[in-house]
mmCIF file of C-alpha atoms in Angstrom:
data_model
loop_
_atom_site.group_PDB
_atom_site.id
_atom_site.type_symbol
_atom_site.label_atom_id
_atom_site.label_comp_id
_atom_site.label_asym_id
_atom_site.label_seq_id
_atom_site.Cartn_x
_atom_site.Cartn_y
_atom_site.Cartn_z
ATOM 1 C CA MET K 1 27.697 -29.908 -21.958
ATOM 2 C CA GLU K 2 29.489 -27.142 -20.049
ATOM 3 C CA GLY K 3 32.404 -29.478 -19.390
ATOM 4 C CA ARG K 4 33.156 -30.924 -22.785
ATOM 5 C CA ALA K 5 34.678 -28.804 -25.505
ATOM 6 C CA ASP K 6 34.278 -25.125 -24.735
ATOM 7 C CA ALA K 7 37.993 -24.428 -24.687
ATOM 8 C CA ALA K 8 38.394 -25.876 -28.166
ATOM 9 C CA ALA K 9 35.265 -24.288 -29.549
ATOM 10 C CA THR K 10 36.903 -21.244 -31.117
ATOM 11 C CA LEU K 11 40.078 -20.111 -32.806
ATOM 12 C CA PRO K 12 42.438 -17.568 -31.265
ATOM 13 C CA THR K 13 41.035 -14.060 -31.432
ATOM 14 C CA ALA K 14 42.475 -10.934 -32.992
ATOM 15 C CA LYS K 15 45.078 -9.099 -30.940
ATOM 16 C CA PRO K 16 43.462 -6.912 -28.265
ATOM 17 C CA ASP K 17 44.140 -3.226 -27.914
ATOM 18 C CA LEU K 18 45.065 -3.723 -24.259
ATOM 19 C CA VAL K 19 45.698 -6.557 -21.807
ATOM 20 C CA ILE K 20 44.735 -5.544 -18.281
ATOM 21 C CA ALA K 21 45.422 -7.274 -14.961
ATOM 22 C CA TYR K 22 42.569 -6.976 -12.477
ATOM 23 C CA GLY K 23 44.185 -9.054 -9.711
ATOM 24 C CA LYS K 24 47.446 -10.668 -8.641
ATOM 25 C CA ASP K 25 46.765 -14.184 -9.949
ATOM 26 C CA PRO K 26 48.023 -14.795 -13.523
ATOM 27 C CA LEU K 27 44.468 -15.768 -14.526
ATOM 28 C CA GLN K 28 43.031 -12.477 -13.281
ATOM 29 C CA GLY K 29 43.478 -10.654 -16.557
ATOM 30 C CA LEU K 30 41.394 -9.458 -19.479
ATOM 31 C CA ASN K 31 41.693 -8.509 -23.124
ATOM 32 C CA PHE K 32 40.141 -5.219 -24.231
ATOM 33 C CA TRP K 33 39.120 -3.879 -27.632
ATOM 34 C CA ARG K 34 38.106 -0.256 -28.070
ATOM 35 C CA ALA K 35 34.898 0.722 -29.853
ATOM 36 C CA LYS K 36 35.400 1.880 -33.436
ATOM 37 C CA GLY K 37 33.860 4.808 -35.241
ATOM 38 C CA THR K 38 32.238 6.369 -32.185
ATOM 39 C CA ARG K 39 32.364 9.798 -30.616
ATOM 40 C CA GLY K 40 32.314 9.888 -26.866
ATOM 41 C CA PRO K 41 32.065 6.998 -24.407
ATOM 42 C CA ALA K 42 30.835 3.651 -25.779
ATOM 43 C CA PRO K 43 28.696 0.927 -24.179
ATOM 44 C CA LEU K 44 30.688 -1.995 -22.771
ATOM 45 C CA ILE K 45 30.191 -5.713 -23.409
ATOM 46 C CA MET K 46 32.252 -7.885 -21.048
ATOM 47 C CA PHE K 47 32.498 -11.556 -22.053
ATOM 48 C CA VAL K 48 33.145 -14.569 -19.776
ATOM 49 C CA HIS K 49 34.345 -17.772 -21.476
ATOM 50 C CA GLY K 50 33.142 -21.303 -20.838
ATOM 51 C CA GLY K 51 35.008 -24.515 -20.115
ATOM 52 C CA GLY K 52 33.198 -26.433 -17.411
ATOM 53 C CA TRP K 53 34.495 -24.021 -14.724
ATOM 54 C CA SER K 54 37.860 -25.805 -15.024
ATOM 55 C CA LYS K 55 39.192 -24.993 -18.512
ATOM 56 C CA GLY K 56 39.167 -22.328 -21.187
ATOM 57 C CA SER K 57 40.871 -19.034 -21.854
ATOM 58 C CA LYS K 58 40.060 -15.541 -23.038
ATOM 59 C CA ASP K 59 42.594 -16.192 -25.809
ATOM 60 C CA ASN K 60 40.959 -19.278 -27.332
ATOM 61 C CA ALA K 61 37.353 -19.413 -26.143
ATOM 62 C CA THR K 62 36.022 -15.932 -26.841
ATOM 63 C CA GLY K 63 35.179 -16.196 -30.530
ATOM 64 C CA ARG K 64 36.915 -14.270 -33.300
ATOM 65 C CA ALA K 65 33.650 -12.908 -34.669
ATOM 66 C CA LYS K 66 32.690 -11.174 -31.404
ATOM 67 C CA VAL K 67 35.898 -9.180 -31.077
ATOM 68 C CA GLU K 68 35.507 -7.901 -34.632
ATOM 69 C CA HIS K 69 31.728 -7.415 -34.730
ATOM 70 C CA TYR K 70 30.983 -5.630 -31.479
ATOM 71 C CA PRO K 71 33.720 -2.965 -31.684
ATOM 72 C CA ALA K 72 32.637 -2.335 -35.290
ATOM 73 C CA GLN K 73 29.088 -1.836 -33.972
ATOM 74 C CA GLY K 74 30.339 0.854 -31.592
ATOM 75 C CA TYR K 75 30.752 -1.227 -28.430
ATOM 76 C CA ALA K 76 33.818 -1.519 -26.251
ATOM 77 C CA PHE K 77 34.464 -5.256 -25.817
ATOM 78 C CA ALA K 78 36.391 -7.124 -23.133
ATOM 79 C CA SER K 79 36.988 -10.827 -22.556
ATOM 80 C CA ILE K 80 38.203 -12.002 -19.167
ATOM 81 C CA ASP K 81 40.100 -14.897 -17.703
ATOM 82 C CA TYR K 82 39.228 -16.094 -14.210
ATOM 83 C CA ARG K 83 40.651 -18.570 -11.725
ATOM 84 C CA LEU K 84 39.677 -22.162 -12.447
ATOM 85 C CA VAL K 85 38.355 -25.152 -10.525
ATOM 86 C CA PRO K 86 39.830 -27.018 -8.624
ATOM 87 C CA LYS K 87 42.352 -24.366 -7.522
ATOM 88 C CA ALA K 88 39.527 -21.863 -7.160
ATOM 89 C CA THR K 89 35.874 -22.176 -6.214
ATOM 90 C CA VAL K 90 32.891 -21.110 -8.302
ATOM 91 C CA GLU K 91 32.280 -18.435 -5.672
ATOM 92 C CA GLN K 92 35.758 -17.073 -6.395
ATOM 93 C CA GLN K 93 35.063 -17.212 -10.113
ATOM 94 C CA ALA K 94 31.942 -15.085 -9.676
ATOM 95 C CA ALA K 95 34.024 -12.718 -7.552
ATOM 96 C CA ASP K 96 36.532 -12.521 -10.411
ATOM 97 C CA VAL K 97 33.758 -11.536 -12.845
ATOM 98 C CA ALA K 98 32.768 -8.691 -10.538
ATOM 99 C CA ALA K 99 36.388 -7.644 -9.984
ATOM 100 C CA ALA K 100 37.078 -7.572 -13.723
ATOM 101 C CA LEU K 101 34.061 -5.351 -14.288
ATOM 102 C CA LYS K 102 35.194 -3.062 -11.481
ATOM 103 C CA ALA K 103 38.643 -2.740 -13.066
ATOM 104 C CA LEU K 104 37.113 -1.738 -16.399
ATOM 105 C CA LEU K 105 34.698 0.771 -14.901
ATOM 106 C CA ASP K 106 37.451 2.305 -12.777
ATOM 107 C CA ARG K 107 39.290 3.072 -16.051
ATOM 108 C CA ALA K 108 36.182 4.051 -17.992
ATOM 109 C CA GLY K 109 37.472 7.467 -18.996
ATOM 110 C CA GLU K 110 40.805 6.148 -20.229
ATOM 111 C CA LEU K 111 39.173 3.241 -22.087
ATOM 112 C CA GLY K 112 36.343 5.231 -23.664
ATOM 113 C CA ILE K 113 33.635 3.304 -21.787
ATOM 114 C CA ASP K 114 30.228 4.676 -20.888
ATOM 115 C CA ARG K 115 29.998 3.263 -17.384
ATOM 116 C CA GLY K 116 26.229 3.745 -17.452
ATOM 117 C CA LYS K 117 25.850 1.270 -20.326
ATOM 118 C CA VAL K 118 27.161 -2.186 -19.417
ATOM 119 C CA VAL K 119 26.299 -5.738 -20.510
ATOM 120 C CA LEU K 120 27.741 -8.996 -19.190
ATOM 121 C CA MET K 121 27.871 -11.831 -21.738
ATOM 122 C CA GLY K 122 29.058 -15.389 -21.120
ATOM 123 C CA HIS K 123 28.999 -18.787 -22.798
ATOM 124 C CA SER K 124 28.284 -22.155 -21.168
ATOM 125 C CA ALA K 125 29.945 -22.115 -17.725
ATOM 126 C CA GLY K 126 30.514 -18.417 -18.364
ATOM 127 C CA ALA K 127 26.776 -18.083 -18.969
ATOM 128 C CA HIS K 128 26.188 -19.487 -15.498
ATOM 129 C CA LEU K 129 28.691 -17.050 -13.982
ATOM 130 C CA VAL K 130 27.214 -13.927 -15.588
ATOM 131 C CA ALA K 131 23.695 -15.079 -14.662
ATOM 132 C CA LEU K 132 24.837 -15.613 -11.063
ATOM 133 C CA VAL K 133 26.519 -12.201 -10.846
ATOM 134 C CA GLY K 134 23.463 -10.666 -12.494
ATOM 135 C CA THR K 135 21.081 -12.098 -9.870
ATOM 136 C CA ASP K 136 23.014 -12.514 -6.596
ATOM 137 C CA PRO K 137 24.038 -9.030 -5.397
ATOM 138 C CA GLN K 138 26.852 -10.151 -3.083
ATOM 139 C CA TYR K 139 29.504 -10.368 -5.797
ATOM 140 C CA LEU K 140 29.082 -6.842 -7.152
ATOM 141 C CA ARG K 141 28.570 -5.463 -3.653
ATOM 142 C CA ALA K 142 31.954 -6.865 -2.577
ATOM 143 C CA VAL K 143 33.730 -4.624 -5.132
ATOM 144 C CA GLY K 144 31.638 -1.542 -4.512
ATOM 145 C CA LEU K 145 29.205 -2.039 -7.396
ATOM 146 C CA SER K 146 25.555 -3.032 -7.576
ATOM 147 C CA HIS K 147 23.063 -4.345 -10.091
ATOM 148 C CA ALA K 148 22.368 -0.721 -11.011
ATOM 149 C CA ASP K 149 25.794 -0.836 -12.713
ATOM 150 C CA VAL K 150 24.751 -3.674 -15.056
ATOM 151 C CA ASP K 151 22.134 -2.826 -17.680
ATOM 152 C CA GLY K 152 21.925 -6.287 -19.200
ATOM 153 C CA VAL K 153 23.094 -9.892 -19.097
ATOM 154 C CA ILE K 154 23.364 -12.256 -22.092
ATOM 155 C CA PRO K 155 24.012 -15.888 -21.048
ATOM 156 C CA LEU K 156 24.757 -17.885 -24.226
ATOM 157 C CA ASP K 157 23.486 -21.479 -24.207
ATOM 158 C CA GLY K 158 23.944 -21.984 -20.491
ATOM 159 C CA ALA K 159 22.105 -24.599 -18.474
ATOM 160 C CA ALA K 160 23.317 -24.592 -14.875
ATOM 161 C CA TYR K 161 20.777 -22.062 -13.631
ATOM 162 C CA ASP K 162 18.983 -24.473 -11.280
ATOM 163 C CA ILE K 163 21.866 -26.661 -10.193
ATOM 164 C CA PRO K 164 19.999 -29.333 -8.182
ATOM 165 C CA SER K 165 17.706 -30.028 -11.144
ATOM 166 C CA GLN K 166 20.708 -30.021 -13.477
ATOM 167 C CA PHE K 167 22.327 -32.722 -11.334
ATOM 168 C CA ALA K 168 19.133 -34.759 -11.567
ATOM 169 C CA ASP K 169 19.103 -34.553 -15.368
ATOM 170 C CA ALA K 170 22.831 -35.028 -16.031
ATOM 171 C CA GLY K 171 24.587 -38.199 -17.125
ATOM 172 C CA PRO K 172 27.562 -39.646 -15.226
ATOM 173 C CA ARG K 173 30.191 -37.580 -17.054
ATOM 174 C CA MET K 174 28.462 -34.272 -16.425
ATOM 175 C CA VAL K 175 27.686 -35.218 -12.824
ATOM 176 C CA GLN K 176 31.455 -35.374 -12.316
ATOM 177 C CA THR K 177 31.836 -31.908 -13.828
ATOM 178 C CA TYR K 178 29.046 -30.459 -11.694
ATOM 179 C CA THR K 179 30.324 -32.156 -8.538
ATOM 180 C CA ALA K 180 33.800 -30.716 -9.098
ATOM 181 C CA ALA K 181 32.290 -27.251 -9.481
ATOM 182 C CA PHE K 182 29.368 -27.254 -7.041
ATOM 183 C CA GLY K 183 30.077 -30.054 -4.582
ATOM 184 C CA SER K 184 27.459 -32.273 -2.967
ATOM 185 C CA ASP K 185 25.974 -29.880 -0.399
ATOM 186 C CA PRO K 186 22.405 -29.036 -1.492
ATOM 187 C CA ALA K 187 22.568 -25.679 0.288
ATOM 188 C CA ARG K 188 25.670 -24.654 -1.669
ATOM 189 C CA GLN K 189 24.163 -25.885 -4.933
ATOM 190 C CA LYS K 190 21.083 -23.772 -4.272
ATOM 191 C CA ALA K 191 23.169 -20.735 -3.342
ATOM 192 C CA LEU K 192 25.074 -20.995 -6.637
ATOM 193 C CA SER K 193 21.872 -21.344 -8.687
ATOM 194 C CA PRO K 194 20.853 -18.077 -10.378
ATOM 195 C CA ILE K 195 17.199 -19.085 -10.150
ATOM 196 C CA SER K 196 17.492 -18.959 -6.345
ATOM 197 C CA HIS K 197 18.203 -15.225 -6.561
ATOM 198 C CA ALA K 198 15.814 -14.254 -9.358
ATOM 199 C CA ALA K 199 13.369 -12.559 -6.991
ATOM 200 C CA GLY K 200 15.746 -9.585 -7.077
ATOM 201 C CA PRO K 201 17.464 -7.289 -6.997
ATOM 202 C CA ASN K 202 18.707 -8.155 -10.484
ATOM 203 C CA ALA K 203 20.632 -6.617 -13.338
ATOM 204 C CA GLY K 204 18.482 -4.495 -15.623
ATOM 205 C CA ALA K 205 17.445 -7.032 -18.284
ATOM 206 C CA PHE K 206 18.333 -10.517 -19.553
ATOM 207 C CA LEU K 207 18.494 -12.207 -22.960
ATOM 208 C CA PHE K 208 18.952 -16.004 -23.078
ATOM 209 C CA PRO K 209 19.943 -17.196 -26.582
ATOM 210 C CA HIS K 210 20.210 -20.981 -26.707
ATOM 211 C CA VAL K 211 20.276 -23.824 -29.205
ATOM 212 C CA GLU K 212 17.997 -26.846 -29.272
ATOM 213 C CA ARG K 213 19.618 -29.073 -26.674
ATOM 214 C CA ALA K 214 17.542 -30.591 -23.936
ATOM 215 C CA ASP K 215 19.155 -29.169 -20.814
ATOM 216 C CA ALA K 216 19.335 -25.644 -22.250
ATOM 217 C CA VAL K 217 15.645 -25.796 -23.127
ATOM 218 C CA ARG K 218 14.794 -27.077 -19.633
ATOM 219 C CA GLN K 219 16.857 -24.456 -17.795
ATOM 220 C CA ASN K 220 16.555 -21.198 -19.724
ATOM 221 C CA GLU K 221 12.806 -20.606 -19.739
ATOM 222 C CA PRO K 222 12.260 -21.240 -15.995
ATOM 223 C CA LEU K 223 14.948 -18.694 -15.092
ATOM 224 C CA ALA K 224 13.561 -16.181 -17.575
ATOM 225 C CA ALA K 225 10.060 -16.726 -16.157
ATOM 226 C CA ALA K 226 11.304 -16.268 -12.583
ATOM 227 C CA LEU K 227 13.008 -13.017 -13.563
ATOM 228 C CA ARG K 228 9.890 -11.739 -15.291
ATOM 229 C CA ALA K 229 7.826 -12.628 -12.215
ATOM 230 C CA ALA K 230 10.161 -10.376 -10.214
ATOM 231 C CA GLY K 231 9.662 -7.530 -12.684
ATOM 232 C CA THR K 232 12.973 -7.960 -14.507
ATOM 233 C CA PRO K 233 12.687 -7.977 -18.320
ATOM 234 C CA ALA K 234 13.882 -11.352 -19.602
ATOM 235 C CA GLU K 235 13.664 -12.951 -23.039
ATOM 236 C CA THR K 236 14.678 -16.323 -24.430
ATOM 237 C CA ALA K 237 15.676 -16.874 -28.052
ATOM 238 C CA LYS K 238 15.932 -20.372 -29.508
ATOM 239 C CA VAL K 239 18.576 -20.567 -32.246
ATOM 240 C CA ALA K 240 19.011 -23.364 -34.782
ATOM 241 C CA GLY K 241 21.602 -25.904 -33.718
ATOM 242 C CA ARG K 242 21.664 -29.114 -31.714
ATOM 243 C CA GLY K 243 23.843 -30.825 -29.149
ATOM 244 C CA LEU K 244 27.535 -30.167 -28.689
ATOM 245 C CA ILE K 245 27.988 -28.789 -32.214
ATOM 246 C CA GLY K 246 25.249 -26.221 -31.715
ATOM 247 C CA HIS K 247 26.614 -25.419 -28.259
ATOM 248 C CA MET K 248 30.031 -24.608 -29.745
ATOM 249 C CA GLU K 249 28.624 -22.795 -32.765
ATOM 250 C CA ILE K 250 26.683 -20.219 -30.764
ATOM 251 C CA ASN K 251 29.963 -19.158 -29.194
ATOM 252 C CA ARG K 252 32.141 -19.380 -32.267
ATOM 253 C CA LYS K 253 29.688 -17.831 -34.734
ATOM 254 C CA LEU K 254 27.980 -15.101 -32.722
ATOM 255 C CA GLY K 255 28.917 -11.893 -34.493
ATOM 256 C CA GLU K 256 28.953 -13.431 -37.967
ATOM 257 C CA ALA K 257 26.428 -11.599 -40.120
ATOM 258 C CA ASP K 258 24.727 -14.770 -41.385
ATOM 259 C CA TYR K 259 24.510 -16.519 -38.006
ATOM 260 C CA PRO K 260 20.887 -16.356 -36.746
ATOM 261 C CA ALA K 261 21.738 -15.258 -33.196
ATOM 262 C CA THR K 262 23.713 -12.215 -34.357
ATOM 263 C CA PRO K 263 20.764 -10.027 -35.435
ATOM 264 C CA ILE K 264 18.791 -11.157 -32.373
ATOM 265 C CA VAL K 265 21.521 -9.982 -30.004
ATOM 266 C CA ASP K 266 22.184 -6.825 -32.045
ATOM 267 C CA ALA K 267 18.529 -5.790 -31.939
ATOM 268 C CA TRP K 268 18.295 -6.470 -28.206
ATOM 269 C CA LEU K 269 21.399 -4.392 -27.496
ATOM 270 C CA LYS K 270 20.043 -1.505 -29.537
ATOM 271 C CA ARG K 271 16.757 -1.585 -27.626
ATOM 272 C CA LEU K 272 18.580 -1.824 -24.315
ATOM 273 C CA PHE K 273 20.823 1.139 -24.999
ATOM 274 C CA GLY K 274 18.345 3.160 -27.058
ATOM 275 C CA ARG K 275 20.672 3.278 -30.040
#
C-alpha cells in the first residue's frame, strides 16, 4: 500500500509561513507554519509524507486539514521533503528526517518552537521513517540529538515495521516496491525494521492510528507491544476505513473535525504535552 497512491492522496496545502532548506539537495527542504493564538514557545509537530519511499512531496502529500488544524490548536507544524529512492537510500531518508528536525530545533527561538515538546508524525512510508528514527538512535545521534529530544511519534497507517514479515505478506507489486527500498539482504531489512530497535532507547511515546487494512493490522500491534515491553508507552487506534481509500483518507482527512482520528490524535497530544 505504501507504494500506490500516497502522492495523489491530498490536495496542495495552504501556503506556509516559511520554506526552510536543511541541506544542499533540492529535496532537503521543509514547509513551516507558526502556531496561532499562543503566548510563548509552542510544541512542534513535524510531518513526513508517504509515497513508497520513491514519490511524494511536502506540497501535495501533507494534507490541507493538518496545516490548518494543528496551528489553530497551538502547535507549530512543519512538513518535510526528503531525498527519494532510487537516488537515495532509506538510510539517507531517515538521516534527512533527523537533519530536518535538527534544523528546526536550531531555530527554535526564531520560529517560536518549544524544543522540549516535539512530535514526529508520518504517513505510510513516512510512518515507517518516523518509527525508524523514533526507535533506532543512530539517526538522531548523527545530528547531535537523541531520543530525549522527541516526546512522541505518530505513524499514520504504516505497515513496514517488520520488513521481512512484510515481504512475506506482500503481493508481487508491493514486493517490487519493498525490494527497491530495502533490497534483498535480510540483515539490511532487519536493520531498517523499527521492531528490531524497539527494545530501546526510544522516543518518549507512540500512537499508531490505522485503518482496517490487513497489513496495517498485522504490523501495528506487534510494534506497539514490543515498545510497551521495553517500557515505552505505545497505543494503537483503529479508525474506520478500508484498503487504499482508507489509507489515503487518514492522511487527507486528519485534522477535519468530523474525521474519527482527529479527536483521538488531539486527545493524545494534549495528554503528552499536559495541555
